[in-house]
Short mmCIF file of C-alpha atoms and ligand atoms in Angstrom, two decimals:
data_model
loop_
_atom_site.label_atom_id
_atom_site.label_comp_id
_atom_site.label_asym_id
_atom_site.label_seq_id
_atom_site.Cartn_x
_atom_site.Cartn_y
_atom_site.Cartn_z
CA MET A 1 14.80 12.36 -11.78
CA PHE A 2 14.13 8.87 -13.09
CA ASP A 3 12.85 9.88 -16.54
CA THR A 4 11.06 6.96 -18.20
CA PHE A 5 13.49 4.15 -17.33
CA LEU A 6 10.63 1.79 -16.50
CA LYS A 7 9.19 2.10 -20.02
CA GLY A 8 7.48 -1.12 -21.06
CA LYS A 9 7.42 -2.68 -17.59
CA THR A 10 4.00 -3.67 -16.25
CA ALA A 11 3.09 -2.72 -12.69
CA VAL A 12 0.14 -4.19 -10.80
CA VAL A 13 -0.93 -2.06 -7.83
CA THR A 14 -3.57 -3.54 -5.53
CA GLY A 15 -6.15 -1.21 -3.99
CA SER A 16 -5.31 1.62 -6.34
CA ASN A 17 -8.51 3.50 -7.16
CA SER A 18 -7.73 6.00 -4.38
CA GLY A 19 -5.15 7.20 -1.88
CA ILE A 20 -1.62 5.80 -1.76
CA GLY A 21 -2.28 3.09 -4.36
CA LEU A 22 -3.39 5.65 -6.92
CA GLY A 23 -0.41 7.87 -6.02
CA VAL A 24 1.97 4.94 -6.49
CA ALA A 25 0.36 3.94 -9.81
CA THR A 26 0.61 7.55 -10.99
CA GLU A 27 4.33 7.83 -10.20
CA LEU A 28 5.01 4.44 -11.86
CA ALA A 29 3.10 5.62 -14.96
CA ARG A 30 5.14 8.84 -14.92
CA ALA A 31 8.28 6.64 -14.95
CA GLY A 32 6.95 4.86 -18.06
CA CYS A 33 5.24 1.78 -16.63
CA ASN A 34 2.10 0.28 -18.01
CA VAL A 35 -0.14 0.05 -14.97
CA VAL A 36 -2.96 -2.14 -13.72
CA LEU A 37 -5.26 -0.43 -11.23
CA ASN A 38 -7.40 -2.53 -8.92
CA SER A 39 -10.10 -2.49 -6.28
CA PHE A 40 -13.15 -4.58 -5.39
CA THR A 41 -15.64 -2.32 -7.23
CA ASP A 42 -16.40 -2.35 -10.96
CA ARG A 43 -17.75 1.13 -11.66
CA ASP A 44 -17.45 3.20 -14.83
CA GLU A 45 -15.38 5.70 -12.84
CA ASP A 46 -12.81 2.98 -11.95
CA HIS A 47 -12.21 2.26 -15.64
CA ALA A 48 -12.30 6.00 -16.48
CA LEU A 49 -9.60 6.61 -13.84
CA ALA A 50 -7.31 4.10 -15.53
CA ALA A 51 -8.04 5.52 -18.99
CA ALA A 52 -7.22 9.07 -17.81
CA LEU A 53 -3.98 7.93 -16.15
CA GLY A 54 -2.87 6.10 -19.29
CA LYS A 55 -3.69 9.09 -21.50
CA GLU A 56 -1.87 11.57 -19.25
CA HIS A 57 1.38 9.57 -19.19
CA GLY A 58 1.26 7.88 -22.61
CA VAL A 59 1.20 4.37 -21.13
CA SER A 60 -1.26 1.51 -21.17
CA ALA A 61 -3.45 1.58 -18.06
CA ARG A 62 -6.20 -0.87 -17.19
CA TYR A 63 -8.51 -1.38 -14.25
CA ILE A 64 -9.16 -4.96 -13.10
CA ARG A 65 -11.77 -5.71 -10.42
CA ALA A 66 -10.56 -8.19 -7.82
CA ASP A 67 -11.50 -8.46 -4.15
CA MET A 68 -8.28 -8.69 -2.14
CA SER A 69 -10.14 -10.41 0.72
CA LYS A 70 -10.47 -13.47 -1.54
CA GLY A 71 -7.42 -15.57 -2.39
CA GLU A 72 -8.75 -16.69 -5.77
CA ASP A 73 -9.38 -13.05 -6.80
CA CYS A 74 -5.81 -12.10 -5.78
CA ARG A 75 -4.34 -14.82 -7.97
CA ALA A 76 -6.77 -14.07 -10.84
CA LEU A 77 -5.66 -10.40 -10.78
CA ILE A 78 -2.08 -11.39 -11.62
CA GLU A 79 -3.25 -13.84 -14.27
CA GLN A 80 -5.56 -11.30 -15.91
CA ALA A 81 -2.83 -8.64 -15.87
CA GLY A 82 -0.97 -10.84 -18.40
CA ALA A 83 2.40 -9.49 -17.19
CA CYS A 84 3.66 -8.42 -13.78
CA ASP A 85 7.18 -6.98 -13.60
CA ILE A 86 6.31 -4.85 -10.57
CA LEU A 87 3.84 -5.88 -7.87
CA VAL A 88 2.79 -3.30 -5.31
CA ASN A 89 0.76 -4.82 -2.48
CA ASN A 90 -1.11 -1.80 -1.21
CA ALA A 91 -4.78 -2.70 -0.54
CA GLY A 92 -5.62 -2.10 3.08
CA ILE A 93 -8.38 -1.28 5.54
CA GLN A 94 -8.43 -0.20 9.19
CA HIS A 95 -10.64 -0.68 12.25
CA VAL A 96 -9.98 0.71 15.71
CA ALA A 97 -11.27 -0.95 18.93
CA PRO A 98 -9.91 -2.41 22.18
CA ILE A 99 -9.06 -6.13 21.88
CA PRO A 100 -11.99 -7.47 23.96
CA ASP A 101 -14.45 -5.49 21.79
CA PHE A 102 -12.68 -5.98 18.46
CA PRO A 103 -15.28 -7.44 16.05
CA VAL A 104 -14.08 -10.83 14.78
CA ASP A 105 -15.29 -10.12 11.24
CA LYS A 106 -13.18 -6.92 11.20
CA TRP A 107 -10.14 -8.85 12.46
CA ASP A 108 -10.61 -11.45 9.71
CA ALA A 109 -11.11 -8.82 6.99
CA ILE A 110 -8.03 -6.80 8.02
CA ILE A 111 -5.80 -9.87 8.11
CA ALA A 112 -7.19 -11.04 4.74
CA ILE A 113 -6.94 -7.72 2.88
CA ASN A 114 -3.82 -6.23 4.53
CA LEU A 115 -1.72 -9.42 4.83
CA THR A 116 -3.02 -12.61 3.21
CA SER A 117 -3.68 -10.87 -0.13
CA ALA A 118 0.05 -10.10 -0.40
CA PHE A 119 0.85 -13.79 0.07
CA HIS A 120 -1.54 -14.76 -2.76
CA THR A 121 -0.45 -12.05 -5.21
CA THR A 122 3.24 -12.69 -4.49
CA ALA A 123 2.74 -16.45 -4.98
CA ALA A 124 1.11 -15.78 -8.35
CA ALA A 125 3.57 -13.06 -9.44
CA LEU A 126 6.94 -14.67 -8.64
CA PRO A 127 6.71 -17.33 -11.40
CA VAL A 128 5.79 -14.54 -13.87
CA MET A 129 8.78 -12.43 -12.75
CA ARG A 130 11.11 -15.44 -12.94
CA LYS A 131 9.97 -16.11 -16.49
CA ALA A 132 10.59 -12.46 -17.42
CA GLY A 133 13.99 -12.51 -15.65
CA TRP A 134 13.35 -9.39 -13.55
CA GLY A 135 10.96 -8.31 -10.84
CA ARG A 136 10.17 -5.95 -8.01
CA VAL A 137 7.77 -6.55 -5.13
CA VAL A 138 6.97 -3.48 -3.04
CA ASN A 139 4.76 -4.01 -0.02
CA ILE A 140 3.06 -0.97 1.47
CA ALA A 141 3.34 -1.75 5.18
CA SER A 142 3.19 1.07 7.74
CA ALA A 143 4.98 2.63 10.70
CA HIS A 144 2.61 0.17 12.40
CA GLY A 145 4.67 -2.62 10.79
CA LEU A 146 7.56 -1.56 13.06
CA THR A 147 5.81 -0.18 16.13
CA ALA A 148 2.39 -0.42 17.76
CA SER A 149 -0.54 1.69 18.94
CA PRO A 150 -3.38 0.65 21.23
CA PHE A 151 -6.74 -0.32 19.69
CA LYS A 152 -5.20 -1.28 16.32
CA SER A 153 -4.52 -4.96 17.07
CA ALA A 154 -5.49 -6.41 13.69
CA TYR A 155 -3.82 -3.64 11.69
CA VAL A 156 -0.56 -3.78 13.68
CA ALA A 157 -0.51 -7.60 13.52
CA ALA A 158 -1.15 -7.55 9.76
CA LYS A 159 1.49 -4.90 9.05
CA HIS A 160 4.13 -6.68 11.18
CA GLY A 161 3.18 -9.76 9.15
CA VAL A 162 3.73 -7.85 5.90
CA VAL A 163 7.24 -6.91 7.05
CA GLY A 164 7.92 -10.59 7.82
CA LEU A 165 6.55 -11.72 4.45
CA THR A 166 8.77 -9.08 2.79
CA LYS A 167 11.89 -10.61 4.38
CA VAL A 168 10.95 -14.16 3.39
CA THR A 169 10.13 -13.11 -0.20
CA ALA A 170 13.52 -11.37 -0.40
CA LEU A 171 15.39 -14.44 0.87
CA GLU A 172 13.58 -16.78 -1.54
CA THR A 173 14.54 -14.53 -4.50
CA ALA A 174 17.93 -13.34 -3.22
CA GLU A 175 20.02 -14.89 -6.01
CA GLU A 176 17.69 -13.67 -8.75
CA PRO A 177 17.20 -10.19 -10.28
CA ILE A 178 14.10 -9.82 -8.12
CA THR A 179 13.84 -7.69 -4.98
CA CYS A 180 11.19 -7.33 -2.30
CA ASN A 181 10.98 -4.44 0.15
CA ALA A 182 8.39 -2.78 2.35
CA ILE A 183 7.64 0.93 2.55
CA CYS A 184 6.51 2.01 6.02
CA PRO A 185 4.57 5.27 5.76
CA GLY A 186 3.65 7.35 8.78
CA TYR A 187 0.39 9.26 8.43
CA VAL A 188 -0.51 10.12 4.84
CA LEU A 189 -3.67 12.20 4.31
CA THR A 190 -5.84 9.78 2.30
CA PRO A 191 -9.52 8.71 2.56
CA LEU A 192 -8.45 6.01 5.09
CA VAL A 193 -7.06 8.67 7.46
CA GLU A 194 -9.67 11.32 6.62
CA ALA A 195 -12.37 8.87 7.77
CA GLN A 196 -10.82 8.72 11.27
CA ILE A 197 -11.02 12.50 11.83
CA PRO A 198 -14.78 13.13 12.54
CA ASP A 199 -15.05 10.37 15.19
CA THR A 200 -11.85 11.53 16.89
CA MET A 201 -13.12 15.14 16.90
CA LYS A 202 -16.29 13.93 18.67
CA GLU A 203 -14.50 11.60 21.06
CA TYR A 204 -11.93 14.16 22.26
CA LYS A 205 -14.11 17.28 21.69
CA MET A 206 -11.37 18.76 19.51
CA THR A 207 -11.28 20.86 16.36
CA ARG A 208 -10.04 19.28 13.14
CA GLU A 209 -6.71 21.12 13.49
CA GLU A 210 -6.27 19.85 17.07
CA VAL A 211 -7.02 16.27 15.98
CA VAL A 212 -4.50 16.50 13.13
CA ARG A 213 -1.66 17.96 15.24
CA ASN A 214 -2.29 16.45 18.68
CA VAL A 215 -3.79 13.06 17.83
CA LEU A 216 -2.90 11.93 14.30
CA LEU A 217 0.50 13.59 14.04
CA THR A 218 1.38 13.34 17.72
CA ARG A 219 4.00 10.66 16.94
CA GLN A 220 5.13 12.22 13.64
CA PRO A 221 7.88 14.66 14.68
CA SER A 222 7.76 16.57 11.36
CA LYS A 223 4.10 17.46 12.20
CA GLN A 224 3.36 17.04 8.50
CA PHE A 225 1.54 14.30 6.65
CA ALA A 226 3.60 12.31 4.15
CA THR A 227 2.17 12.61 0.63
CA VAL A 228 1.04 9.95 -1.83
CA GLU A 229 3.60 11.39 -4.29
CA GLU A 230 6.38 10.69 -1.76
CA ILE A 231 5.24 7.09 -1.32
CA GLY A 232 5.03 6.78 -5.13
CA GLY A 233 8.51 8.27 -5.56
CA THR A 234 9.95 5.85 -2.99
CA THR A 235 8.33 2.98 -4.90
CA VAL A 236 9.87 4.19 -8.18
CA PHE A 237 13.28 4.37 -6.47
CA LEU A 238 12.93 0.76 -5.23
CA CYS A 239 12.17 -0.26 -8.83
CA SER A 240 15.29 1.50 -10.15
CA ASN A 241 18.65 -0.10 -10.87
CA ALA A 242 20.13 1.93 -8.00
CA ALA A 243 18.05 -0.24 -5.67
CA ALA A 244 19.08 -3.59 -7.17
CA GLN A 245 20.88 -4.64 -3.98
CA ILE A 246 18.21 -3.31 -1.64
CA THR A 247 16.08 -6.28 -0.66
CA GLY A 248 14.35 -7.64 2.42
CA THR A 249 14.26 -4.32 4.19
CA THR A 250 11.92 -1.51 5.18
CA ILE A 251 12.05 2.15 4.18
CA SER A 252 10.25 4.50 6.55
CA VAL A 253 8.53 7.57 5.10
CA ASP A 254 7.21 8.77 8.43
CA GLY A 255 8.56 12.25 9.30
CA GLY A 256 10.75 10.73 12.04
CA TRP A 257 8.06 8.63 13.82
CA THR A 258 10.19 5.50 14.17
CA ALA A 259 13.24 7.53 15.26
CA LEU A 260 11.48 8.43 18.52
P1 LIG B 301 -7.48 4.27 1.04
O1 LIG B 301 -8.70 3.87 1.81
O2 LIG B 301 -7.45 5.60 0.38
O3 LIG B 301 -7.12 3.18 -0.04
C1 LIG B 301 -7.26 1.82 0.18
C2 LIG B 301 -7.38 1.16 -1.16
O4 LIG B 301 -7.60 -0.24 -0.95
C3 LIG B 301 -8.58 1.70 -1.94
O5 LIG B 301 -8.24 1.77 -3.31
C4 LIG B 301 -9.63 0.63 -1.70
O6 LIG B 301 -10.57 0.57 -2.75
C5 LIG B 301 -8.75 -0.61 -1.68
N1 LIG B 301 -9.39 -1.75 -1.06
C6 LIG B 301 -10.02 -1.84 0.14
N2 LIG B 301 -10.53 -3.07 0.30
C7 LIG B 301 -10.21 -3.78 -0.80
C8 LIG B 301 -10.47 -5.09 -1.24
N3 LIG B 301 -11.19 -5.96 -0.49
N4 LIG B 301 -10.01 -5.47 -2.45
C9 LIG B 301 -9.32 -4.62 -3.24
N5 LIG B 301 -9.04 -3.36 -2.88
C10 LIG B 301 -9.48 -2.95 -1.68
O7 LIG B 301 -6.27 4.10 2.06
P2 LIG B 301 -4.73 4.50 1.96
O8 LIG B 301 -4.46 5.37 3.12
O9 LIG B 301 -4.38 4.95 0.59
O10 LIG B 301 -4.06 3.09 2.29
C11 LIG B 301 -3.35 2.34 1.32
C12 LIG B 301 -2.36 1.44 2.03
O11 LIG B 301 -1.41 2.25 2.72
C13 LIG B 301 -3.00 0.53 3.08
O12 LIG B 301 -2.37 -0.73 3.06
C14 LIG B 301 -2.68 1.25 4.38
O13 LIG B 301 -2.64 0.37 5.47
C15 LIG B 301 -1.31 1.83 4.06
N6 LIG B 301 -0.94 2.95 4.92
C16 LIG B 301 -1.66 4.10 4.93
C17 LIG B 301 -1.24 5.14 5.75
C18 LIG B 301 -1.98 6.43 5.80
O14 LIG B 301 -1.67 7.25 6.69
N7 LIG B 301 -2.89 6.72 4.91
C19 LIG B 301 -0.13 4.98 6.56
C20 LIG B 301 0.58 3.79 6.53
C21 LIG B 301 0.17 2.78 5.69
#
C-alpha cells in the first residue's frame, strides 16, 4: 500500500527486540526506513535480529542497547542513532496488584519505562527532527491510556501520561512539519500478554481458551487480538504524507474496546 515512500528515513523504535516494537520496526523497514532496534540487553541475538531485518528489507538496521528506565540512556540512544526522523516510543512493562499492595519499585519502574523514557527520547529527538526539517513521533500508549482497569494503577497512570505528553509534543511542534500521535492498542498477543495467561488460569481455575475469551478479551468486542502487523501498519500510516495534519491525537486499534 505504502511501497517504500519512507526510503532513507531513520526510525528509532524503543523496546523493539520483541512484540509490538519488533512488529513496528519490521513494518517501517518494509516501507523503506533504516531502523534502530533497542532494548536493555546486549546479546548476540539482539544484533542478529537487526542484521536479519536489514537483510530482509534491504535497509540499514542496527541494534543499540539502552535501558529506558534511565534518562541518560534514553538520550544516548538518540545521539548514538546519528539520525532520528521517526521516533517510536514503545518500551513498556506491566505489573498487576491492588494499590495498597502495589510494590513501590514496580510503580517507579513502570512510570520510568512506560512514561518518563518518552519524555527523554522526545527531548533528545525534537532538535534532530527540527534540523532535518521533518519528523514523526509515534507513542505506543494503550486502551489503558483512555480507560482504566483495576489493579493496573501504575500502567494506567503511565499510559494516560503518554497520551498527555503526546498532546503537548504536538502543540509544541504544531507549526512545523513534525507530528506526534499515540496509538492505543487493545490486547495484542505478545510476550507481555502471554506472561499474564498462566497466573490468570491458576487464579480463576480456567483453561487457556477461557482466559483468552472471558478475561483478556472480555472488553474487546471483536474477541480477537490485534496483531503486531496492524500496530506497525498504523505507525507507517501516521508517518505517511496522508497523515501530515494528524497530530496530537490517539488512534485506537482495539477491536471496539473504547466504543463500549
Ligand atoms: P513485550 O514485552 O513483548 O515488549 C516490550 C519491549 O520493551 C521488549 O522489547 C523489551 O525488551 C522492552 N523493554 C522492557 N524494559 C525495557 C527497558 N528498561 N529498556 C529498554 N527496553 C525495554 O511487550 P509488548 O506487548 O510488545 O508491549 C510493547 C508496548 O505496547 C508497551 O508499551 C505496552 O504497554 C504496549 N501495549 C501492549 C499491548 C498488548 O496487548 N500487548 C496493548 C496495549 C499497549
